[in-house]
Short mmCIF file of C-alpha atoms and ligand atoms in Angstrom, two decimals:
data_model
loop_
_atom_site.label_atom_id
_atom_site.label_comp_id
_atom_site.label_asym_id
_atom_site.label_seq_id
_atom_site.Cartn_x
_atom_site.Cartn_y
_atom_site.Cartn_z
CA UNK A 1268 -33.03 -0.56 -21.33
CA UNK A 1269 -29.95 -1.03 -19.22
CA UNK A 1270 -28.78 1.78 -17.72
CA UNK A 1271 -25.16 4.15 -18.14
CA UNK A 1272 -22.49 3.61 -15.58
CA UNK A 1273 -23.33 6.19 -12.81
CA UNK A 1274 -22.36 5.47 -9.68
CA UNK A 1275 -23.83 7.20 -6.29
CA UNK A 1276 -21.37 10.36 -5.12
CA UNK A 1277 -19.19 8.71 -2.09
CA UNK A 1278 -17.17 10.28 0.36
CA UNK A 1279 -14.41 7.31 0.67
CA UNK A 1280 -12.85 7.39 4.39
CA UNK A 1281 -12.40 3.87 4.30
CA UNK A 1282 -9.12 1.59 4.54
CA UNK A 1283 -8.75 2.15 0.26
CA UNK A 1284 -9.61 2.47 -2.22
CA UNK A 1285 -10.28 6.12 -1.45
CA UNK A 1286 -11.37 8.85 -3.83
CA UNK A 1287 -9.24 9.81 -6.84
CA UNK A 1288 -7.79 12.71 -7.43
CA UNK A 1289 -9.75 14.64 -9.79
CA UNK A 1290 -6.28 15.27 -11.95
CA UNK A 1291 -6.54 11.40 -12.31
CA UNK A 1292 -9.82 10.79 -13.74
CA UNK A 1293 -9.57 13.67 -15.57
CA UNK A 1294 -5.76 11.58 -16.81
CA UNK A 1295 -8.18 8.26 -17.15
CA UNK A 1296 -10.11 9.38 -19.64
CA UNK A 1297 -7.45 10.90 -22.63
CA UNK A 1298 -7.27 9.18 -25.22
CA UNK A 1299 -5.16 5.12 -26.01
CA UNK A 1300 -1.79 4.96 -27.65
CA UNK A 1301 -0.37 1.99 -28.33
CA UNK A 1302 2.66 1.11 -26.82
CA UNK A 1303 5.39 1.32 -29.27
CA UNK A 1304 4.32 4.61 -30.14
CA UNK A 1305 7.21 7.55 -29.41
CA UNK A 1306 4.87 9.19 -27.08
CA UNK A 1307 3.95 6.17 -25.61
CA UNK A 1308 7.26 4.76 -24.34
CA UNK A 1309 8.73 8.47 -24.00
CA UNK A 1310 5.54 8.58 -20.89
CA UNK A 1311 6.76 4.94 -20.07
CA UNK A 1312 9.94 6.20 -19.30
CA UNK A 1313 8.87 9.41 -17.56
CA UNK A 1314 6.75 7.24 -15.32
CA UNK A 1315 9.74 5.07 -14.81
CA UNK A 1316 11.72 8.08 -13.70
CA UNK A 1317 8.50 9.44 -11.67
CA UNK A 1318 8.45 6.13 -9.21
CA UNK A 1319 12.19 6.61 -8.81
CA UNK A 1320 11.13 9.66 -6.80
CA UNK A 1321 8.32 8.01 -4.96
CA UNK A 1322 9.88 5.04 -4.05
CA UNK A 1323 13.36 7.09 -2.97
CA UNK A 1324 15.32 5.23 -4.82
CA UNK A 1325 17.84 5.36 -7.92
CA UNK A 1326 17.14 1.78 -9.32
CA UNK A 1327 16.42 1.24 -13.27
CA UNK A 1328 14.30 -1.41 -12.94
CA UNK A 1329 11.60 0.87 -11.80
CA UNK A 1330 8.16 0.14 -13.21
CA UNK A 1331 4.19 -0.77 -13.29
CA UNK A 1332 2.69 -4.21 -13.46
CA UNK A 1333 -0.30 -3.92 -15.03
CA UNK A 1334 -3.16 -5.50 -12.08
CA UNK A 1335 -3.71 -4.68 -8.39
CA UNK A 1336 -1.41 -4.44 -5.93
CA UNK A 1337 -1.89 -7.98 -5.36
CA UNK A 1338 -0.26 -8.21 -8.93
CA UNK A 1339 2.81 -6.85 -7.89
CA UNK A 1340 2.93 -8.90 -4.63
CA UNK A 1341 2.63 -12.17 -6.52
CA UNK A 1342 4.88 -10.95 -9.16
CA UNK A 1343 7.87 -10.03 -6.53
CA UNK A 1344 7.44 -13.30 -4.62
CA UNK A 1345 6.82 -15.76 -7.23
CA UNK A 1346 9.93 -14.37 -9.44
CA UNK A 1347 12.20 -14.34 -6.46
CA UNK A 1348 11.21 -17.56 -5.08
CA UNK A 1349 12.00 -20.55 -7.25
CA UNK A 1350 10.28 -24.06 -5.70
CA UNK A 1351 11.79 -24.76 -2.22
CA UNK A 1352 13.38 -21.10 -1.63
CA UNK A 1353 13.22 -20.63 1.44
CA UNK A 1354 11.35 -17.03 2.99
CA UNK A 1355 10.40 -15.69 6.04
CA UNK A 1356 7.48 -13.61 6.35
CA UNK A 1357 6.69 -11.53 10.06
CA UNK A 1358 2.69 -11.47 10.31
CA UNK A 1359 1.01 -8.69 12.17
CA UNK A 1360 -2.18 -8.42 9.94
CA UNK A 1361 -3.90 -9.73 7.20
CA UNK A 1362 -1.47 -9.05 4.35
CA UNK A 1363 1.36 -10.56 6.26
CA UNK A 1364 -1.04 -13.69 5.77
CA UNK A 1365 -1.15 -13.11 1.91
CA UNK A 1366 2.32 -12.73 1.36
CA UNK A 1367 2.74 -16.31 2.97
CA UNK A 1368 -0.24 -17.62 1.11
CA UNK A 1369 1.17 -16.17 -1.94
CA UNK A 1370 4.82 -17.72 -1.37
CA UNK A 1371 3.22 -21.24 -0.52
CA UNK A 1372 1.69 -21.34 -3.72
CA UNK A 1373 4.99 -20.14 -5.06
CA UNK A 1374 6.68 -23.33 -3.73
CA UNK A 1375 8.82 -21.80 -1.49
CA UNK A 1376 9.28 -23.30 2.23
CA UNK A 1377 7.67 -20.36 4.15
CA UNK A 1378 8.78 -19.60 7.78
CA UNK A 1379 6.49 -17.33 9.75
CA UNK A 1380 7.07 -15.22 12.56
CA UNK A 1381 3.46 -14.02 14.25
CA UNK A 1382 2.83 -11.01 16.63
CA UNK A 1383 -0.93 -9.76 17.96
CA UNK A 1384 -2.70 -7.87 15.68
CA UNK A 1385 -2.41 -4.06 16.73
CA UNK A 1386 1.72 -4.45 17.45
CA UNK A 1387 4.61 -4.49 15.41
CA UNK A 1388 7.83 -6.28 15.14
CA UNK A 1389 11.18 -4.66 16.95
CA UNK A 1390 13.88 -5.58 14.54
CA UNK A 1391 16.01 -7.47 17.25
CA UNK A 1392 13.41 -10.39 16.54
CA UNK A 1393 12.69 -10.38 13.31
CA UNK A 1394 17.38 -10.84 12.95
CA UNK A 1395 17.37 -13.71 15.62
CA UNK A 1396 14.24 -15.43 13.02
CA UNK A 1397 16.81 -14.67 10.23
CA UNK A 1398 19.43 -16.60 11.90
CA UNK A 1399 17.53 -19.24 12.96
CA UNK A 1400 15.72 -19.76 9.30
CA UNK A 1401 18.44 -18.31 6.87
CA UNK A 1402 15.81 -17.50 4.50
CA UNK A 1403 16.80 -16.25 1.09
CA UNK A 1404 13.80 -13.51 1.10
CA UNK A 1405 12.38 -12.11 3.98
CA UNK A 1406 8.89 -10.72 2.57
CA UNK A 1407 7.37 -8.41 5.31
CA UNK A 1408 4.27 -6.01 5.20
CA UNK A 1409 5.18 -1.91 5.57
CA UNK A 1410 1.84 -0.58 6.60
CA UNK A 1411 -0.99 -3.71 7.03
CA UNK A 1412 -4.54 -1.86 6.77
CA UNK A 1413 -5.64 -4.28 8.57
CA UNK A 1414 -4.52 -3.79 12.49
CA UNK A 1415 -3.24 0.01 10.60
CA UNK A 1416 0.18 -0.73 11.86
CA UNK A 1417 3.19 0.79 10.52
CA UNK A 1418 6.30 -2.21 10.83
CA UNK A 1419 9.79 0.04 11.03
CA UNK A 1420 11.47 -1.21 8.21
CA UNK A 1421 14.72 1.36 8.76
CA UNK A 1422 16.84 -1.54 10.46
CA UNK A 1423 15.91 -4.35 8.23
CA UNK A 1424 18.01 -3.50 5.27
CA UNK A 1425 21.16 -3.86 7.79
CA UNK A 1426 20.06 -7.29 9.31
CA UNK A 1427 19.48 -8.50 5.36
CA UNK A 1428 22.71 -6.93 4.70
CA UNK A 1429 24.74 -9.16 7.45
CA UNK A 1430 22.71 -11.85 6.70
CA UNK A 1431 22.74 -11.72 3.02
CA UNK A 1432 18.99 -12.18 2.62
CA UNK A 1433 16.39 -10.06 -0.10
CA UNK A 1434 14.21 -7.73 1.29
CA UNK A 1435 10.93 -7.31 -0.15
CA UNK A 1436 8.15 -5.40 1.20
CA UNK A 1437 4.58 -4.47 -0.17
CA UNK A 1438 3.85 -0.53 0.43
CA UNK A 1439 0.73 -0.75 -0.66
CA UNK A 1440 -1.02 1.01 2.48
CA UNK A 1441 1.69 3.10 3.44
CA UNK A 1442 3.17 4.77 0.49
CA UNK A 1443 2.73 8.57 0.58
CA UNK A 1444 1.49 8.82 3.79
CA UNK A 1445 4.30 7.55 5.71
CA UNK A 1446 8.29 7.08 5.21
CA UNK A 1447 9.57 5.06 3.18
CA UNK A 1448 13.29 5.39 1.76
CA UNK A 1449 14.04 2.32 -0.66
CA UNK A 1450 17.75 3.03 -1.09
CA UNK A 1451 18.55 4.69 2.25
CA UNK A 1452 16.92 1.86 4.05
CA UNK A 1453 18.53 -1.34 1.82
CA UNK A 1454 15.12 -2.24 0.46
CA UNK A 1455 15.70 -4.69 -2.10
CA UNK A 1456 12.11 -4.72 -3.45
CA UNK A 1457 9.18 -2.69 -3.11
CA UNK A 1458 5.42 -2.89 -4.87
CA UNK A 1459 2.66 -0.54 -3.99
CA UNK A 1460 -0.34 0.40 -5.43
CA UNK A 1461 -2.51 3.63 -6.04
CA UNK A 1462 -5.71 3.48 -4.03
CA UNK A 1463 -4.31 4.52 -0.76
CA UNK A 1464 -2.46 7.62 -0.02
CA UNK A 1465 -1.63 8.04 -3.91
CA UNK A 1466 -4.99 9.38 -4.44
CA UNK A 1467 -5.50 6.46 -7.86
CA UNK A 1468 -7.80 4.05 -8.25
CA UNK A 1469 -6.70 0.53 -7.84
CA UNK A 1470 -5.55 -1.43 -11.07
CA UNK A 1471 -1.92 -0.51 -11.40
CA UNK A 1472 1.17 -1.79 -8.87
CA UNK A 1473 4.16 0.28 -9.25
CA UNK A 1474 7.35 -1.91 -8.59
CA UNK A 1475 11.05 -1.45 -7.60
CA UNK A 1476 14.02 -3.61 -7.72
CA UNK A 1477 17.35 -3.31 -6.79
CA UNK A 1478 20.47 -4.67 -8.95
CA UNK A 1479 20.83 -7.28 -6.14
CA UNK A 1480 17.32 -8.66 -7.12
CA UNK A 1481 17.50 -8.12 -10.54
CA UNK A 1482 20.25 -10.54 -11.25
CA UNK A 1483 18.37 -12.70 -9.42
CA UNK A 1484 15.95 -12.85 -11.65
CA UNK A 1485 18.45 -12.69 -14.46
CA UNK A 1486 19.18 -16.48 -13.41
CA UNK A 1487 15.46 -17.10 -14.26
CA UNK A 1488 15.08 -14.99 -17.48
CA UNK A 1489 12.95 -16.62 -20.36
CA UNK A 1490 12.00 -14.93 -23.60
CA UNK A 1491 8.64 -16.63 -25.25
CA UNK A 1492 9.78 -18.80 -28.14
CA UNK A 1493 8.27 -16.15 -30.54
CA UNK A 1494 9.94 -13.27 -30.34
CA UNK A 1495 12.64 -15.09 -29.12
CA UNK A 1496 15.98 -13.92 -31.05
CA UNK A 1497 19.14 -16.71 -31.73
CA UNK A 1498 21.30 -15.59 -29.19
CA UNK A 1499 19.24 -15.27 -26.91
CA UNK A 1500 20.24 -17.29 -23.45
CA UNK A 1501 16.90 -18.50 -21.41
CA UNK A 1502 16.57 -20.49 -18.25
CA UNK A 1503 15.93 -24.31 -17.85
CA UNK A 1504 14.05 -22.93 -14.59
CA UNK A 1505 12.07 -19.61 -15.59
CA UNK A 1506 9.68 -18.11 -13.31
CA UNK A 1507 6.78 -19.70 -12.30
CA UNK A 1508 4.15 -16.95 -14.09
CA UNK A 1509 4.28 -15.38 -17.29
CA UNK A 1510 2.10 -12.61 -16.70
CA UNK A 1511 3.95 -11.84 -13.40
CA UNK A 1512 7.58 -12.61 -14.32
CA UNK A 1513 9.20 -9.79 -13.45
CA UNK A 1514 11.97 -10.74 -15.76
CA UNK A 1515 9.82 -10.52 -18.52
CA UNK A 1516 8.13 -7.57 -17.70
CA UNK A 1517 11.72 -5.65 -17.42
CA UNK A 1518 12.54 -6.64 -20.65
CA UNK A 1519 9.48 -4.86 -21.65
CA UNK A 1520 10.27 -1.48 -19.70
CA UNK A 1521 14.06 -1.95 -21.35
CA UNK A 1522 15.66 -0.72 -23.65
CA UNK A 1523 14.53 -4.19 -25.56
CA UNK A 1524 11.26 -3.41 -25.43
CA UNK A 1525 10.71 -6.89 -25.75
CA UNK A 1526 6.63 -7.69 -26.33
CA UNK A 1527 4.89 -9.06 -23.49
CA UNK A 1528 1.37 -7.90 -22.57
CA UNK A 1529 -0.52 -5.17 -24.18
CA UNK A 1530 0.72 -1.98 -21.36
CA UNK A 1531 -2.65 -0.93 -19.58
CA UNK A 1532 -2.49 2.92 -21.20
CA UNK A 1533 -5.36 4.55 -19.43
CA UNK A 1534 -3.61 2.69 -15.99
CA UNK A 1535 -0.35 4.13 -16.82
CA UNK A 1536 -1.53 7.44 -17.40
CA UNK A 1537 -3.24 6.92 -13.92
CA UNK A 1538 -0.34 6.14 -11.78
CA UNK A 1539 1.71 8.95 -14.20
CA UNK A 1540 -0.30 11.44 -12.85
CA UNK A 1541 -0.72 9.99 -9.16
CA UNK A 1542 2.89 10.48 -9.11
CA UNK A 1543 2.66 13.76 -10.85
CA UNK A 1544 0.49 15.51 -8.09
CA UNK A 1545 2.51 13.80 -5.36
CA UNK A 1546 5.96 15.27 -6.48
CA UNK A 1547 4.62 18.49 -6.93
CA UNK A 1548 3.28 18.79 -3.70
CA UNK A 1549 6.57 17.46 -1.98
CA UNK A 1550 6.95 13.72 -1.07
CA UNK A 1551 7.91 15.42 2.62
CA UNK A 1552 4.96 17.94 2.52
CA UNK A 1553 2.45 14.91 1.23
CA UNK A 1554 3.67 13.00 4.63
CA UNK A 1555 3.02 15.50 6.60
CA UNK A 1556 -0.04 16.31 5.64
CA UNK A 1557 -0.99 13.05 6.39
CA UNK A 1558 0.38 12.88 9.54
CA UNK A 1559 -1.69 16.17 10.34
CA UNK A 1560 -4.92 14.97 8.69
CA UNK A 1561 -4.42 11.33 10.54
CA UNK A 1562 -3.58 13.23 14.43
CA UNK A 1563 -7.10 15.46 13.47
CA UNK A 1564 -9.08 12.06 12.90
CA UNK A 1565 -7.38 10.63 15.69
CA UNK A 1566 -8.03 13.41 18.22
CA UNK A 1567 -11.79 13.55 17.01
CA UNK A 1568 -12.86 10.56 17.45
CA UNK A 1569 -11.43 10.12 21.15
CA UNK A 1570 -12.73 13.65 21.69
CA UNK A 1571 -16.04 11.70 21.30
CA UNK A 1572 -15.60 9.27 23.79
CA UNK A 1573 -13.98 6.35 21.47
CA UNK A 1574 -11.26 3.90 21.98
CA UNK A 1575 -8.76 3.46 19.59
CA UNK A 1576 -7.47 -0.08 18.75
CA UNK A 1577 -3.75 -1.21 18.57
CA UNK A 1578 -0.37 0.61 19.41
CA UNK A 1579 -1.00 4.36 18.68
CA UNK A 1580 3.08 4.97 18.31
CA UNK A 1581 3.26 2.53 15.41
CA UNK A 1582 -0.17 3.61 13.65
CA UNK A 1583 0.26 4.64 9.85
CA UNK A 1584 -0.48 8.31 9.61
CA UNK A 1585 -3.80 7.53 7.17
CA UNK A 1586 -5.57 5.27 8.67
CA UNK A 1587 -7.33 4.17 12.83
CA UNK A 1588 -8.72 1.30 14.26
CA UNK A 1589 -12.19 2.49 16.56
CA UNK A 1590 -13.26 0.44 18.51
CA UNK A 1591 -17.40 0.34 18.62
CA UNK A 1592 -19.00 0.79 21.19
CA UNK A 1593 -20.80 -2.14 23.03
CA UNK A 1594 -23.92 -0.44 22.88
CA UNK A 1595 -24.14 -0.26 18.93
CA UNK A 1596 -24.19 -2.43 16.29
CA UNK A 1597 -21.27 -1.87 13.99
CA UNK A 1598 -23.00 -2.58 10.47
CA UNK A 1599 -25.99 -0.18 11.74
CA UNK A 1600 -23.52 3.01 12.09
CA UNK A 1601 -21.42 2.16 9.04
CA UNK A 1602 -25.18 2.15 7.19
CA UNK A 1603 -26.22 5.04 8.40
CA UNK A 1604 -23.10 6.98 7.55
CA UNK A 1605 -23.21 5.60 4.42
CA UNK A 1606 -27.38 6.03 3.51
CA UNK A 1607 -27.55 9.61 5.48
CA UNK A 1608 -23.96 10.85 4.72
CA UNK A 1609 -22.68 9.09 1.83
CA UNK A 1610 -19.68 8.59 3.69
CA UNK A 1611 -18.24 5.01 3.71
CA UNK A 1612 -15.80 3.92 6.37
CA UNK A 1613 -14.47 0.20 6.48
CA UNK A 1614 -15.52 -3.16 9.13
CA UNK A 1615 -12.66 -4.91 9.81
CA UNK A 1616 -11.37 -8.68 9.06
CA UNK A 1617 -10.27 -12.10 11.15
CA UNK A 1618 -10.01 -11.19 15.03
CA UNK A 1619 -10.86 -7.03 14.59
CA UNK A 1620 -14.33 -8.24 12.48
CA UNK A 1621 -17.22 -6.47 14.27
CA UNK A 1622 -14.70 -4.96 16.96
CA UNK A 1623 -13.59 -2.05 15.19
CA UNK A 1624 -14.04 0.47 12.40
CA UNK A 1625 -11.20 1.71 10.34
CA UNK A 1626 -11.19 5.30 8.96
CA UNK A 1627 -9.22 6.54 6.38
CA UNK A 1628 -7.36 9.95 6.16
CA UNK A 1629 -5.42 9.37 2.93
CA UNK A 1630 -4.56 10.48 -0.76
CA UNK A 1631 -6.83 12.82 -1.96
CA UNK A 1632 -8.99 12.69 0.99
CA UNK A 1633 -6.27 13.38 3.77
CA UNK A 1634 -7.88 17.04 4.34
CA UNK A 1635 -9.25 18.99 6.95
CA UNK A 1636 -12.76 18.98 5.09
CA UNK A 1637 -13.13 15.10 4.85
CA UNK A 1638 -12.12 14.66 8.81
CA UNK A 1639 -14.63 17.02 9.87
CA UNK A 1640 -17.51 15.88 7.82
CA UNK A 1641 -16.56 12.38 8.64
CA UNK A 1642 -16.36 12.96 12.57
CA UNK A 1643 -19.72 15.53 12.11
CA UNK A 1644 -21.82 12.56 10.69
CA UNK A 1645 -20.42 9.92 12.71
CA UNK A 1646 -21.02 11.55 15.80
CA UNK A 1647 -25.10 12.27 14.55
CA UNK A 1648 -25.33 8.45 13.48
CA UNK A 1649 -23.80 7.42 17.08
CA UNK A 1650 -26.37 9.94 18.32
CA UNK A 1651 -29.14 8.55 16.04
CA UNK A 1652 -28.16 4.84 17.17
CA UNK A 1653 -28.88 5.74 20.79
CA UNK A 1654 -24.92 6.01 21.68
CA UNK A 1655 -24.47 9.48 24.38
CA UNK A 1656 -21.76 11.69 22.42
CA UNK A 1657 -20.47 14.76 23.67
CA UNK A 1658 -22.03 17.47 20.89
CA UNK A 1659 -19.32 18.58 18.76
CA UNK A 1660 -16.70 17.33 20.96
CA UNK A 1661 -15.03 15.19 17.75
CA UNK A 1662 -15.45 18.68 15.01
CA UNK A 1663 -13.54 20.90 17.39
CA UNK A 1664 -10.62 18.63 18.47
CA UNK A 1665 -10.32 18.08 14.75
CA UNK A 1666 -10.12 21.44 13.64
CA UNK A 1667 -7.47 21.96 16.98
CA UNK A 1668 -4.92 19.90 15.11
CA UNK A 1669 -5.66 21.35 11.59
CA UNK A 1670 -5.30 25.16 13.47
CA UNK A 1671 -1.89 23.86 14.77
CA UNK A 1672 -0.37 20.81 13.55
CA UNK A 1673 2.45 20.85 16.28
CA UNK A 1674 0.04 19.61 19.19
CA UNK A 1675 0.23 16.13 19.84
CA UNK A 1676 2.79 15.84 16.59
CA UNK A 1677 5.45 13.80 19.38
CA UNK A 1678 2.49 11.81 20.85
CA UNK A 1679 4.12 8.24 21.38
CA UNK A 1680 2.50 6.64 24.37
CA UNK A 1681 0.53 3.94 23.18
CA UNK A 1682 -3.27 5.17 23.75
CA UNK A 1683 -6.68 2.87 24.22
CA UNK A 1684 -4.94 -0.55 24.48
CA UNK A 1685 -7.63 -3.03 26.38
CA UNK A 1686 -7.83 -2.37 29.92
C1 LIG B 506 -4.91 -2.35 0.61
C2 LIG B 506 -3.74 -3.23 0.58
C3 LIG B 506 -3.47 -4.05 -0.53
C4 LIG B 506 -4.45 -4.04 -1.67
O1 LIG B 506 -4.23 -5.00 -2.67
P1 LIG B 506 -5.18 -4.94 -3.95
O2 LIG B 506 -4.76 -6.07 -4.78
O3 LIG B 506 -4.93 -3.62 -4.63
O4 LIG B 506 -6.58 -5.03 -3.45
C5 LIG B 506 -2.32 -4.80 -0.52
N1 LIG B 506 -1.48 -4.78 0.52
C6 LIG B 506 -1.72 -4.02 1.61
C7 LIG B 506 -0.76 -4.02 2.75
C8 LIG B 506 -2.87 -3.24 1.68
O5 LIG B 506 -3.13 -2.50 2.76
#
């Protein structure tokens, strides 16, 4: 007999995907509409007007593409990148990598910029690469879960203003948890997804453009040959995808309604309500408390005697970089936590792999609850793994910062770099 899905009860204090709101599954599971239903594009629309508010910005062309956030990554680049466009892309981490990977495929000519892993970019260099490459897109990571750096994006609209280059950026990691102001900060395009600090499971990438990229794309538009209508105009060089043409997939969120693929319902409802239970709490309240949950983790696990990795100023608020001790083996602890805790907490990838663990604080799980269990059981699997900890060192700085979220708020020196 095979066996109903149920999975094992996880505490998720990883880098994402953490664990969903409760609202959400509960949103998951009501029943399908189909699309052209009233009640189905009336909740389009809501949802439409719901990411406004997440993503701070007024633009129409506000929606979901059905898929991961990867989805809405290959969706922005490959419909704003015809074949030899040319786009720079800053790499601090991993996903700086994938948005170049993603434009080469594209066809554009990528330019990249690279700084170490565990720093950011000041904007004075990413404008003198502008100059020098004169990119039409410059496609740059917010928050990269990788090295959990946080790149200031709050200049960049200016130096794509002067130079009259897109901005794109993926949000993925950092939505939520950290600032991010698409209209006050001349974003041009933004995609996230909601397995990070919207408290979703992954599977849906909400997406923003500005009118500057949509007419873009509007040089690009194609309508499929069957629902086609007479006077209908369509490029002699559309977009490279039809799943991810982002043409396309506005004309389906428009007024049009135009068909394209068969809207992921029980997805939609999903990021509806992910947006839901963020604007009810407050999108500056949300922030905060992940900036508070994120300072707890922080404090507890130097409190027992670990280093953190990177450039503490420029750390998102929901998630750090530990470094492990030499005198454990990394998979052993992140076993343990997981076989004696049910806890899971992420390795790391390229030049971080089996140098540090990254913990999450984020979504659902940025709380005072999760940091504490998660510092009580790492500490007892350090223990366990023969590593000295100071006994409840890492519980009681925690709770410090949850008793008063003030301490520490203006830390900015950069903390646990490499001797
Ligand atoms: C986690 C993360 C993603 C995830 O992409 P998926 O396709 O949903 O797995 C994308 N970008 C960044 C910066 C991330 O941190």
């Amino acid at each position: 007999m095979t066996q109903p899905v149920n999975p094992p009860v996880r505490l998720l204090m990883g880098p994402g995907p953490i664990d969903a709101d409760p609202r959400v599954l509960r949103a998951l599971s009501t029943p399908l509409v189909g699309q052209y239903d009233p009640w189905m594009t009336a909740t389009m629309t809501e949802t439409q007007e719901l990411y406004r508010q997440v993503f701070g910005t007024r633009n129409d062309a506000t929606m979901l593409v059905d898929g991961t956030s990867r989805a809405g990554i290959e969706a922005a680049l490959v419909s704003l990148l015809a074949p030899g466009d040319r786009v720079l892309v800053p790499v601090f981490g991993r996903f700086g990598h994938l948005l170049a990977e993603i434009a080469t495929r594209a066809g554009a000519e990528v330019h990249t910029i690279e700084t170490e892993w565990g720093q950011v970019f000041p904007p004075s260099v990413i404008e003198d690469a502008v100059r020098r490459v004169r990119p039409k897109v410059l496609a740059v990571v917010q928050g990269d879960t990788s090295t959990t750096m946080n790149q200031p994006l709050d200049e960049l609209g200016a130096i794509c203003e002067r130079h009259g280059v897109l901005l794109y950026t993926d949000a993925t990691a950092s939505i939520g948890g950290n600032p991010l102001e698409t209209d006050a900060w001349g974003i041009d395009v933004v995609s996230a997804g909601l397995q990070k600090c919207l408290g979703g499971p992954s599977g849906s990438a909400p997406i923003t453009l500005s009118p500057r990229a949509v007419s873009v794309l509007d040089g690009r538009r194609s309508i499929e040959a069957g629902i086609r209508e007479a006077d209908d105009v369509v490029s002699d060089d559309p977009i490279r995808s039809n799943y991810l043409d982002l043409a396309m997939i506005l004309d389906y969120w428009g007024p049009r309604r135009l068909n394209h693929h068969t809207e992921a319902a029980s997805m939609l409802y999903a990021a509806n309500e992910c947006a839901r239970i963020l604007l009810e709490e407050g999108r500056e309240a949300v922030i905060e408390r992940h900036a508070t949950a994120g300072r707890a983790m922080l404090a507890g696990v130097e409190a027992l005697g670990l280093r953190v990795f990177g450039d503490v100023a420029h750390k998102m608020h929901n998630v750090v970089a530990v470094e492990i001790p030499d005198d454990v083996v990394g998979d052993q602890v992140r076993g343990a936590m997981l076989e004696d805790h049910g806890i899971e907490i992420g390795t790391s990838f390229g030049p971080l792999h089996g140098r540090v663990w990254r913990i999450g604080t984020m979504g659902y799980n940025a709380r005072k609850d999760t940091v504490v269990r998660t510092l009580a059981a790492l500490e007892h699997c350090l223990r366990r793994a023969g590593h000295a900890v100071p006994q409840g060192a890492g519980v009681d700085a925690a709770l410090d910062v949850h008793a008063d979220p003030a301490v520490d708020a203006d830390r900015t020196a950069p903390v646990g770099a490499p001797a």
